Amino acid sequence: MSLNIQKEVDSPSSLAGIPSGIERLPPLTPVEQEVIHIFVQTAQVLGLPKSVGEIYGLLFCAMEPLNFDEIMRRLKISKGSTSQGLRFLRNIQAVKTIYVAGDRRDHFVAELQLRNLSAGFLRERILPHLENGQERLANLHELLPQNPSENCKILEERVGYLSTWNKKARGLLPWVLKFIDS
Amino acid sequence: MSLNIQKEVDSPSSLAGIPSGIERLPPLTPVEQEVIHIFVQTAQVLGLPKSVGEIYGLLFCAMEPLNFDEIMRRLKISKGSTSQGLRFLRNIQAVKTIYVAGDRRDHFVAELQLRNLSAGFLRERILPHLENGQERLANLHELLPQNPSENCKILEERVGYLSTWNKKARGLLPWVLKFIDS
DNA sequence: CATATAGTTCAATTTTTCTTGAACTTTGGC
DNA sequence: GCCAAAGTTCAAGAAAAATTGAACTATATG
């Protein structure tokens, strides 16, 4: 019974009346492949693993929530990559889980609001780097007086630039989000 | 004669009166190490090789233009990395070459204006990706009609989102630079 | 409570990317 | 024009990152 519900909800191949066994999943359509490819490229620009781009791309195209196994098998990636990729995507809130009645498994959908996607990415990947940099800059200021007096002034000025850059970058983040909202 | 000029201009160790031979370069100071470390980390966030961060960091700290050999030897990196790193940094205009009278070698200084740094990076690394994405999206629109008619409408809408995102991102770039100027 | 299913973890492996250095090209100076 | 110094290129090796899959944990269900 729960198996029936699952198949009706999740699996287009249920139309073909394939019974329990190892269910056949449709291969990626050309459009899906192309969308996934775009996200894989984007992932690489953002310094994220290919598998993260693949998973997000697949969910982006999906008409209904997909479960773990469907993601893994349609993309032909391993359990490990699927698990870690989904975890990352959930962390940055690029993907959320959906409750499906009568099915024990997690189901996933892509966040489709650019604003939320960006916010998650900035918060989880960029902000930590900037905050870490801020700490390092504070330490650096302690270190500066040890320098040969001649260079000291100019170096101090340059380290000052660095602090300004860091501050500017942190100030930029909320503006970026505001721009995206507009 | 030209050797003398070179030493006066470039080499702190000329003060110690070391003759031609293999010139001794001062090791990195703690401050230099720390600044370089910050730039190496930043390079990694931006998906650039460590050596690029090292070279920029060294030049960022330098009181006078450095030549190829000084960069290579103070950072203890190879000729190849030095050459490729400097080329990249020149491409994005993070580093410029300076003419030093009586010295055949190129001399390098760091661009210290965050605005110019950012502009170069966005132009050389981000914009090409966005333009490539734009092309791919155009192709994708051709591909769409081939889809099962049921999904077609929704998928089309989603691909439409992608185009909007791409446009928004391209619109964001000049805006980021304006923010940095402020 | 026992069992089977869902999902996580992580050490080993594969893949990708960066670095090295030797051979090559280019150029300035004599 | 020739030589030596400056810098580039690129194939091979080293290092870093992603992926895999087997062992594990957790938990719904009967």
Tab-separated table of C-alpha atoms (C1' of nucleotides) in Angstrom:
chain	number	residue	atom	x	y	z
A	1	MET	CA	0.000	0.000	0.000
A	2	SER	CA	2.632	2.539	0.970
A	3	LEU	CA	4.566	1.236	-1.996
A	4	ASN	CA	1.707	2.182	-4.274
A	5	ILE	CA	1.562	5.692	-2.923
A	6	GLN	CA	5.278	6.045	-3.375
A	7	LYS	CA	5.109	4.976	-6.974
A	8	GLU	CA	2.202	7.218	-7.809
A	9	VAL	CA	3.908	10.203	-6.266
A	10	ASP	CA	7.505	9.686	-7.277
A	11	SER	CA	7.949	7.508	-10.225
A	12	PRO	CA	6.924	8.238	-13.780
A	13	SER	CA	7.841	4.631	-14.571
A	14	SER	CA	4.948	3.462	-12.438
A	15	LEU	CA	2.862	4.265	-15.479
A	16	ALA	CA	4.535	1.362	-17.234
A	17	GLY	CA	3.332	-0.939	-14.480
A	18	ILE	CA	6.792	-2.174	-13.459
A	19	PRO	CA	6.429	-4.022	-10.140
A	20	SER	CA	8.519	-3.728	-6.965
A	21	GLY	CA	12.072	-5.009	-7.912
A	22	ILE	CA	14.701	-2.501	-9.077
A	23	GLU	CA	12.631	0.285	-10.494
A	24	ARG	CA	13.587	1.740	-13.847
A	25	LEU	CA	14.142	5.475	-13.852
A	26	PRO	CA	13.923	7.597	-16.986
A	27	PRO	CA	17.290	8.752	-18.304
A	28	LEU	CA	18.033	12.466	-18.289
A	29	THR	CA	16.324	14.334	-21.121
A	30	PRO	CA	18.431	16.639	-23.302
A	31	VAL	CA	16.921	19.640	-21.553
A	32	GLU	CA	17.739	18.219	-18.140
A	33	GLN	CA	21.272	17.469	-19.254
A	34	GLU	CA	21.744	20.985	-20.480
A	35	VAL	CA	20.306	22.614	-17.358
A	36	ILE	CA	22.450	20.372	-15.194
A	37	HIS	CA	25.477	21.282	-17.245
A	38	ILE	CA	24.842	24.970	-16.639
A	39	PHE	CA	24.682	24.370	-12.896
A	40	VAL	CA	27.784	22.188	-12.940
A	41	GLN	CA	29.711	25.002	-14.599
A	42	THR	CA	28.362	27.480	-12.110
A	43	ALA	CA	29.338	25.198	-9.258
A	44	GLN	CA	32.863	25.128	-10.579
A	45	VAL	CA	33.064	28.918	-10.754
A	46	LEU	CA	31.865	29.028	-7.152
A	47	GLY	CA	34.414	26.438	-6.090
A	48	LEU	CA	31.879	23.703	-5.376
A	49	PRO	CA	32.077	20.052	-6.396
A	50	LYS	CA	30.483	18.994	-9.628
A	51	SER	CA	28.087	16.675	-7.815
A	52	VAL	CA	26.547	19.625	-5.979
A	53	GLY	CA	25.792	21.294	-9.297
A	54	GLU	CA	24.351	18.091	-10.674
A	55	ILE	CA	22.019	17.545	-7.768
A	56	TYR	CA	20.778	21.094	-7.733
A	57	GLY	CA	20.317	21.047	-11.507
A	58	LEU	CA	18.281	17.863	-11.379
A	59	LEU	CA	16.036	19.197	-8.641
A	60	PHE	CA	15.698	22.483	-10.486
A	61	CYS	CA	14.136	20.615	-13.424
A	62	ALA	CA	11.996	18.303	-11.349
A	63	MET	CA	8.235	18.682	-11.443
A	64	GLU	CA	7.787	16.936	-8.094
A	65	PRO	CA	9.958	16.288	-5.021
A	66	LEU	CA	12.621	13.634	-5.586
A	67	ASN	CA	13.870	11.142	-3.035
A	68	PHE	CA	17.443	10.236	-2.245
A	69	ASP	CA	17.467	7.125	-4.372
A	70	GLU	CA	16.037	8.829	-7.449
A	71	ILE	CA	18.666	11.535	-7.275
A	72	MET	CA	21.448	9.027	-6.908
A	73	ARG	CA	20.291	6.753	-9.680
A	74	ARG	CA	19.228	9.301	-12.241
A	75	LEU	CA	22.547	11.116	-11.894
A	76	LYS	CA	24.503	7.871	-11.562
A	77	ILE	CA	26.466	9.131	-8.592
A	78	SER	CA	27.316	7.316	-5.385
A	79	LYS	CA	25.452	7.272	-2.111
A	80	GLY	CA	28.274	9.213	-0.493
A	81	SER	CA	28.261	12.029	-3.013
A	82	THR	CA	24.501	12.218	-2.913
A	83	SER	CA	24.437	12.414	0.856
A	84	GLN	CA	27.169	15.025	1.089
A	85	GLY	CA	25.871	17.052	-1.818
A	86	LEU	CA	22.384	17.177	-0.335
A	87	ARG	CA	23.756	18.123	3.042
A	88	PHE	CA	25.665	21.025	1.562
A	89	LEU	CA	22.667	22.182	-0.446
A	90	ARG	CA	20.454	22.015	2.610
A	91	ASN	CA	23.012	23.976	4.638
A	92	ILE	CA	22.992	26.864	2.227
A	93	GLN	CA	19.241	26.459	1.849
A	94	ALA	CA	19.413	25.764	-1.860
A	95	VAL	CA	17.341	22.649	-1.267
A	96	LYS	CA	14.656	21.854	1.233
A	97	THR	CA	13.057	18.633	2.377
A	98	ILE	CA	9.394	17.941	1.867
A	99	TYR	CA	7.225	15.571	3.842
A	100	VAL	CA	5.396	13.075	1.677
A	101	ALA	CA	2.547	11.243	3.413
A	102	GLY	CA	3.010	7.500	3.665
A	103	ASP	CA	6.644	7.568	2.622
A	104	ARG	CA	9.414	7.182	5.090
A	105	ARG	CA	12.067	8.636	2.808
A	106	ASP	CA	13.167	12.272	2.649
A	107	HIS	CA	12.015	14.154	-0.418
A	108	PHE	CA	13.877	17.124	-1.828
A	109	VAL	CA	12.945	20.207	-3.812
A	110	ALA	CA	15.110	23.031	-5.126
A	111	GLU	CA	14.794	26.510	-3.712
A	112	LEU	CA	13.802	28.603	-6.721
A	113	GLN	CA	14.183	32.084	-5.260
A	114	LEU	CA	17.505	33.532	-6.392
A	115	ARG	CA	17.447	35.751	-3.350
A	116	ASN	CA	17.357	32.848	-0.909
A	117	LEU	CA	19.928	30.870	-2.819
A	118	SER	CA	22.324	33.799	-2.810
A	119	ALA	CA	21.734	34.589	0.828
A	120	GLY	CA	22.553	31.038	1.837
A	121	PHE	CA	25.674	30.906	-0.241
A	122	LEU	CA	26.956	34.240	0.999
A	123	ARG	CA	26.184	33.397	4.599
A	124	GLU	CA	27.767	29.953	4.581
A	125	ARG	CA	30.716	30.409	2.243
A	126	ILE	CA	31.681	34.052	1.909
A	127	LEU	CA	30.876	35.549	5.285
A	128	PRO	CA	32.938	32.990	7.258
A	129	HIS	CA	35.944	33.778	5.085
A	130	LEU	CA	35.532	37.505	5.631
A	131	GLU	CA	35.114	37.095	9.370
A	132	ASN	CA	38.173	34.897	9.554
A	133	GLY	CA	40.082	37.545	7.604
A	134	GLN	CA	38.944	40.177	10.053
A	135	GLU	CA	40.421	38.173	12.941
A	136	ARG	CA	43.684	37.659	11.112
A	137	LEU	CA	43.887	41.377	10.427
A	138	ALA	CA	43.462	42.115	14.102
A	139	ASN	CA	46.400	39.795	14.885
A	140	LEU	CA	48.381	41.426	12.137
A	141	HIS	CA	47.994	44.824	13.751
A	142	GLU	CA	49.646	43.433	16.900
A	143	LEU	CA	52.517	42.129	14.797
A	144	LEU	CA	53.199	45.374	12.966
A	145	PRO	CA	55.287	47.278	15.564
A	146	GLN	CA	58.033	44.622	15.296
A	147	ASN	CA	58.934	45.902	11.831
A	148	PRO	CA	61.957	47.943	10.787
A	149	SER	CA	60.935	51.513	11.485
A	150	GLU	CA	61.435	52.715	7.949
A	151	ASN	CA	58.912	50.414	6.327
A	152	CYS	CA	56.638	50.456	9.299
A	153	LYS	CA	54.566	53.462	8.332
A	154	ILE	CA	53.899	52.388	4.771
A	155	LEU	CA	53.252	48.774	5.676
A	156	GLU	CA	50.890	49.894	8.374
A	157	GLU	CA	49.044	51.932	5.806
A	158	ARG	CA	48.757	48.947	3.492
A	159	VAL	CA	47.480	46.677	6.210
A	160	GLY	CA	45.015	49.467	6.845
A	161	TYR	CA	43.842	49.110	3.246
A	162	LEU	CA	43.284	45.442	3.851
A	163	SER	CA	41.030	46.205	6.781
A	164	THR	CA	39.107	48.681	4.669
A	165	TRP	CA	38.693	46.078	1.924
A	166	ASN	CA	37.447	43.542	4.392
A	167	LYS	CA	34.942	45.985	5.814
A	168	LYS	CA	33.796	47.003	2.358
A	169	ALA	CA	33.281	43.420	1.332
A	170	ARG	CA	31.207	42.720	4.429
A	171	GLY	CA	29.178	45.816	3.764
A	172	LEU	CA	28.634	44.713	0.197
A	173	LEU	CA	26.843	41.480	1.027
A	174	PRO	CA	23.533	42.960	2.201
A	175	TRP	CA	23.563	45.327	-0.766
A	176	VAL	CA	23.941	42.472	-3.165
A	177	LEU	CA	20.869	40.867	-1.677
A	178	LYS	CA	18.963	44.113	-1.922
A	179	PHE	CA	19.919	44.385	-5.572
A	180	ILE	CA	18.717	40.851	-6.202
A	181	ASP	CA	15.402	41.647	-4.562
A	182	SER	CA	14.834	44.605	-6.834
B	1	MET	CA	77.324	49.714	-14.228
B	2	SER	CA	73.805	48.599	-14.975
B	3	LEU	CA	74.392	45.990	-12.298
B	4	ASN	CA	75.038	48.708	-9.759
B	5	ILE	CA	71.852	50.509	-10.600
B	6	GLN	CA	69.918	47.301	-10.329
B	7	LYS	CA	71.287	46.592	-6.923
B	8	GLU	CA	70.632	50.036	-5.605
B	9	VAL	CA	67.068	49.931	-6.822
B	10	ASP	CA	66.042	46.383	-6.086
B	11	SER	CA	68.092	44.712	-3.523
B	12	PRO	CA	68.169	45.460	0.181
B	13	SER	CA	71.120	43.096	0.436
B	14	SER	CA	73.225	45.479	-1.607
B	15	LEU	CA	73.629	47.371	1.657
B	16	ALA	CA	75.705	44.469	2.954
B	17	GLY	CA	78.050	44.838	-0.001
B	18	ILE	CA	77.556	41.322	-1.357
B	19	PRO	CA	79.079	41.185	-4.843
B	20	SER	CA	77.612	39.773	-8.066
B	21	GLY	CA	77.278	35.935	-7.553
B	22	ILE	CA	74.025	34.484	-6.183
B	23	GLU	CA	72.544	37.320	-4.293
B	24	ARG	CA	71.097	36.681	-0.856
B	25	LEU	CA	67.501	37.739	-0.423
B	26	PRO	CA	65.958	38.459	2.966
B	27	PRO	CA	63.548	35.773	4.175
B	28	LEU	CA	59.894	36.708	4.568
B	29	THR	CA	59.182	38.688	7.718
B	30	PRO	CA	56.366	37.519	10.008
B	31	VAL	CA	54.194	40.370	8.752
B	32	GLU	CA	54.829	39.429	5.142
B	33	GLN	CA	54.052	35.804	5.905
B	34	GLU	CA	50.786	36.745	7.506
B	35	VAL	CA	49.715	39.103	4.714
B	36	ILE	CA	50.615	36.458	2.143
B	37	HIS	CA	48.636	33.919	4.084
B	38	ILE	CA	45.560	36.133	3.959
B	39	PHE	CA	45.878	36.465	0.198
B	40	VAL	CA	46.472	32.735	-0.251
B	41	GLN	CA	43.247	32.035	1.604
B	42	THR	CA	41.419	34.590	-0.471
B	43	ALA	CA	42.824	33.058	-3.633
B	44	GLN	CA	41.429	29.725	-2.568
B	45	VAL	CA	37.970	31.164	-1.962
B	46	LEU	CA	38.118	32.682	-5.439
B	47	GLY	CA	39.261	29.394	-6.958
B	48	LEU	CA	42.745	30.596	-7.832
B	49	PRO	CA	46.009	28.738	-7.284
B	50	LYS	CA	47.933	29.323	-4.104
B	51	SER	CA	50.905	30.722	-6.012
B	52	VAL	CA	48.776	33.570	-7.342
B	53	GLY	CA	47.872	34.549	-3.805
B	54	GLU	CA	51.492	34.319	-2.726
B	55	ILE	CA	52.776	36.512	-5.514
B	56	TYR	CA	50.134	39.159	-5.024
B	57	GLY	CA	50.678	39.113	-1.257
B	58	LEU	CA	54.411	39.579	-1.632
B	59	LEU	CA	53.977	42.484	-4.029
B	60	PHE	CA	51.329	43.974	-1.774
B	61	CYS	CA	53.909	44.233	1.014
B	62	ALA	CA	56.778	45.398	-1.173
B	63	MET	CA	58.098	48.933	-0.747
B	64	GLU	CA	59.574	48.990	-4.261
B	65	PRO	CA	58.978	47.123	-7.525
B	66	LEU	CA	60.241	43.539	-7.477
B	67	ASN	CA	61.700	41.665	-10.413
B	68	PHE	CA	60.879	38.159	-11.558
B	69	ASP	CA	63.827	36.569	-9.825
B	70	GLU	CA	63.180	38.218	-6.490
B	71	ILE	CA	59.585	37.055	-6.508
B	72	MET	CA	60.582	33.519	-7.380
B	73	ARG	CA	63.357	33.259	-4.833
B	74	ARG	CA	61.734	34.989	-1.902
B	75	LEU	CA	58.626	32.824	-2.261
B	76	LYS	CA	60.670	29.716	-3.113
B	77	ILE	CA	58.440	28.864	-6.048
B	78	SER	CA	59.440	27.701	-9.514
B	79	LYS	CA	60.036	29.739	-12.645
B	80	GLY	CA	56.928	28.239	-14.205
B	81	SER	CA	54.616	29.161	-11.351
B	82	THR	CA	56.100	32.614	-11.157
B	83	SER	CA	55.627	33.195	-14.859
B	84	GLN	CA	52.068	31.886	-14.967
B	85	GLY	CA	51.065	33.569	-11.739
B	86	LEU	CA	52.355	36.916	-12.933
B	87	ARG	CA	50.637	36.519	-16.269
B	88	PHE	CA	47.321	35.865	-14.578
B	89	LEU	CA	47.758	38.796	-12.234
B	90	ARG	CA	48.633	41.081	-15.123
B	91	ASN	CA	45.606	39.864	-17.065
B	92	ILE	CA	43.222	40.831	-14.332
B	93	GLN	CA	45.271	43.982	-13.738
B	94	ALA	CA	46.080	43.080	-10.164
B	95	VAL	CA	49.741	43.677	-10.966
B	96	LYS	CA	51.437	46.047	-13.363
B	97	THR	CA	54.919	46.229	-14.762
B	98	ILE	CA	57.168	49.174	-14.103
B	99	TYR	CA	60.063	50.332	-16.211
B	100	VAL	CA	63.292	50.648	-14.277
B	101	ALA	CA	66.036	52.611	-16.046
B	102	GLY	CA	69.151	50.623	-16.828
B	103	ASP	CA	67.575	47.277	-16.012
B	104	ARG	CA	66.457	44.919	-18.698
B	105	ARG	CA	64.208	42.896	-16.442
B	106	ASP	CA	60.507	43.475	-15.861
B	107	HIS	CA	59.595	44.903	-12.503
B	108	PHE	CA	56.250	44.348	-10.862
B	109	VAL	CA	54.059	46.267	-8.451
B	110	ALA	CA	50.675	45.381	-6.955
B	111	GLU	CA	47.584	47.309	-7.903
B	112	LEU	CA	46.403	48.760	-4.598
B	113	GLN	CA	43.015	50.103	-5.663
B	114	LEU	CA	40.347	47.608	-4.627
B	115	ARG	CA	38.156	49.009	-7.360
B	116	ASN	CA	40.606	48.114	-10.127
B	117	LEU	CA	41.378	44.726	-8.641
B	118	SER	CA	37.703	43.860	-8.468
B	119	ALA	CA	36.985	45.154	-11.946
B	120	GLY	CA	39.734	43.005	-13.424
B	121	PHE	CA	38.611	39.912	-11.608
B	122	LEU	CA	34.978	40.370	-12.526
B	123	ARG	CA	35.803	41.117	-16.144
B	124	GLU	CA	38.174	38.206	-16.643
B	125	ARG	CA	36.628	35.516	-14.495
B	126	ILE	CA	32.974	36.184	-13.812
B	127	LEU	CA	31.750	37.963	-16.927
B	128	PRO	CA	32.970	35.260	-19.330
B	129	HIS	CA	31.091	32.658	-17.324
B	130	LEU	CA	27.912	34.697	-17.389
B	131	GLU	CA	28.184	35.343	-21.117
B	132	ASN	CA	28.782	31.702	-21.777
B	133	GLY	CA	25.719	30.906	-19.667
B	134	GLN	CA	23.692	33.353	-21.712
B	135	GLU	CA	24.609	31.513	-24.916
B	136	ARG	CA	23.766	28.163	-23.412
B	137	LEU	CA	20.418	29.479	-22.305
B	138	ALA	CA	19.677	30.640	-25.840
B	139	ASN	CA	20.380	27.103	-27.110
B	140	LEU	CA	18.251	25.696	-24.349
B	141	HIS	CA	15.269	27.696	-25.508
B	142	GLU	CA	15.558	26.001	-28.908
B	143	LEU	CA	15.617	22.628	-27.212
B	144	LEU	CA	12.545	23.184	-25.069
B	145	PRO	CA	9.743	22.440	-27.556
B	146	GLN	CA	10.954	18.835	-27.810
B	147	ASN	CA	9.693	18.146	-24.298
B	148	PRO	CA	6.624	16.171	-23.264
B	149	SER	CA	3.827	18.666	-23.485
B	150	GLU	CA	2.775	18.308	-19.872
B	151	ASN	CA	6.058	19.407	-18.337
B	152	CYS	CA	6.777	21.832	-21.099
B	153	LYS	CA	5.061	24.865	-19.631
B	154	ILE	CA	6.573	24.587	-16.187
B	155	LEU	CA	10.015	23.722	-17.450
B	156	GLU	CA	9.871	26.657	-19.807
B	157	GLU	CA	9.042	28.865	-16.882
B	158	ARG	CA	11.997	27.551	-14.921
B	159	VAL	CA	14.397	28.046	-17.778
B	160	GLY	CA	12.957	31.541	-17.897
B	161	TYR	CA	14.038	31.993	-14.267
B	162	LEU	CA	17.523	30.997	-15.257
B	163	SER	CA	17.634	33.691	-17.897
B	164	THR	CA	16.423	36.215	-15.366
B	165	TRP	CA	19.125	35.132	-12.934
B	166	ASN	CA	21.759	35.456	-15.577
B	167	LYS	CA	20.588	38.926	-16.516
B	168	LYS	CA	20.427	39.958	-12.893
B	169	ALA	CA	23.949	38.750	-12.254
B	170	ARG	CA	25.270	40.661	-15.239
B	171	GLY	CA	23.460	43.739	-14.058
B	172	LEU	CA	24.964	43.298	-10.628
B	173	LEU	CA	28.594	43.581	-11.697
B	174	PRO	CA	28.725	47.317	-12.517
B	175	TRP	CA	26.722	47.922	-9.435
B	176	VAL	CA	29.248	46.131	-7.251
B	177	LEU	CA	31.972	48.350	-8.658
B	178	LYS	CA	29.925	51.435	-7.910
B	179	PHE	CA	29.511	50.261	-4.333
B	180	ILE	CA	33.241	49.724	-4.016
B	181	ASP	CA	33.921	53.233	-5.308
B	182	SER	CA	31.700	54.764	-2.649
C	1	DC	C1'	11.775	-6.457	19.900
C	2	DA	C1'	13.541	-7.749	15.448
C	3	DT	C1'	14.161	-6.484	10.963
C	4	DA	C1'	14.662	-4.003	6.935
C	5	DT	C1'	15.153	0.411	5.012
C	6	DA	C1'	17.075	5.197	4.901
C	7	DG	C1'	20.757	7.799	5.235
C	8	DT	C1'	25.654	9.013	7.131
C	9	DT	C1'	30.552	8.536	7.583
C	10	DC	C1'	35.097	8.011	6.247
C	11	DA	C1'	39.300	5.528	4.419
C	12	DA	C1'	40.808	4.241	-0.027
C	13	DT	C1'	40.834	5.453	-4.758
C	14	DT	C1'	40.186	8.243	-8.680
C	15	DT	C1'	40.186	12.579	-10.820
C	16	DT	C1'	41.472	17.139	-11.213
C	17	DT	C1'	44.433	20.856	-10.511
C	18	DC	C1'	48.815	22.947	-9.386
C	19	DT	C1'	53.712	22.970	-9.500
C	20	DT	C1'	58.105	21.928	-11.242
C	21	DG	C1'	62.033	22.227	-14.265
C	22	DA	C1'	64.194	21.479	-18.625
C	23	DA	C1'	63.910	22.940	-23.283
C	24	DC	C1'	62.591	26.684	-25.918
C	25	DT	C1'	61.850	31.628	-27.642
C	26	DT	C1'	62.689	36.437	-27.380
C	27	DT	C1'	65.321	40.436	-26.730
C	28	DG	C1'	68.817	43.797	-25.384
C	29	DG	C1'	73.702	44.873	-25.538
C	30	DC	C1'	78.047	44.566	-27.466
D	1	DG	C1'	75.059	38.983	-35.964
D	2	DC	C1'	76.141	36.595	-31.710
D	3	DC	C1'	75.750	35.784	-26.991
D	4	DA	C1'	73.820	35.814	-22.615
D	5	DA	C1'	70.175	36.926	-19.735
D	6	DA	C1'	64.965	37.127	-19.217
D	7	DG	C1'	60.938	34.978	-19.563
D	8	DT	C1'	57.569	31.413	-21.560
D	9	DT	C1'	55.846	26.876	-22.433
D	10	DC	C1'	54.450	22.417	-21.488
D	11	DA	C1'	55.012	17.449	-20.284
D	12	DA	C1'	55.733	14.889	-16.187
D	13	DG	C1'	55.269	14.597	-11.280
D	14	DA	C1'	53.215	16.115	-6.865
D	15	DA	C1'	49.490	17.752	-4.287
D	16	DA	C1'	44.749	18.609	-3.439
D	17	DA	C1'	39.980	17.660	-3.980
D	18	DA	C1'	36.087	14.844	-5.171
D	19	DT	C1'	34.051	10.375	-5.466
D	20	DT	C1'	33.206	5.816	-4.228
D	21	DG	C1'	31.483	2.045	-1.525
D	22	DA	C1'	31.526	-0.738	2.477
D	23	DA	C1'	30.634	-0.477	7.274
D	24	DC	C1'	27.995	1.932	10.313
D	25	DT	C1'	23.918	4.428	12.837
D	26	DA	C1'	19.282	5.550	13.266
D	27	DT	C1'	14.475	4.712	12.839
D	28	DA	C1'	9.947	3.327	10.996
D	29	DT	C1'	7.087	-0.750	10.768
D	30	DG	C1'	5.243	-5.009	11.641
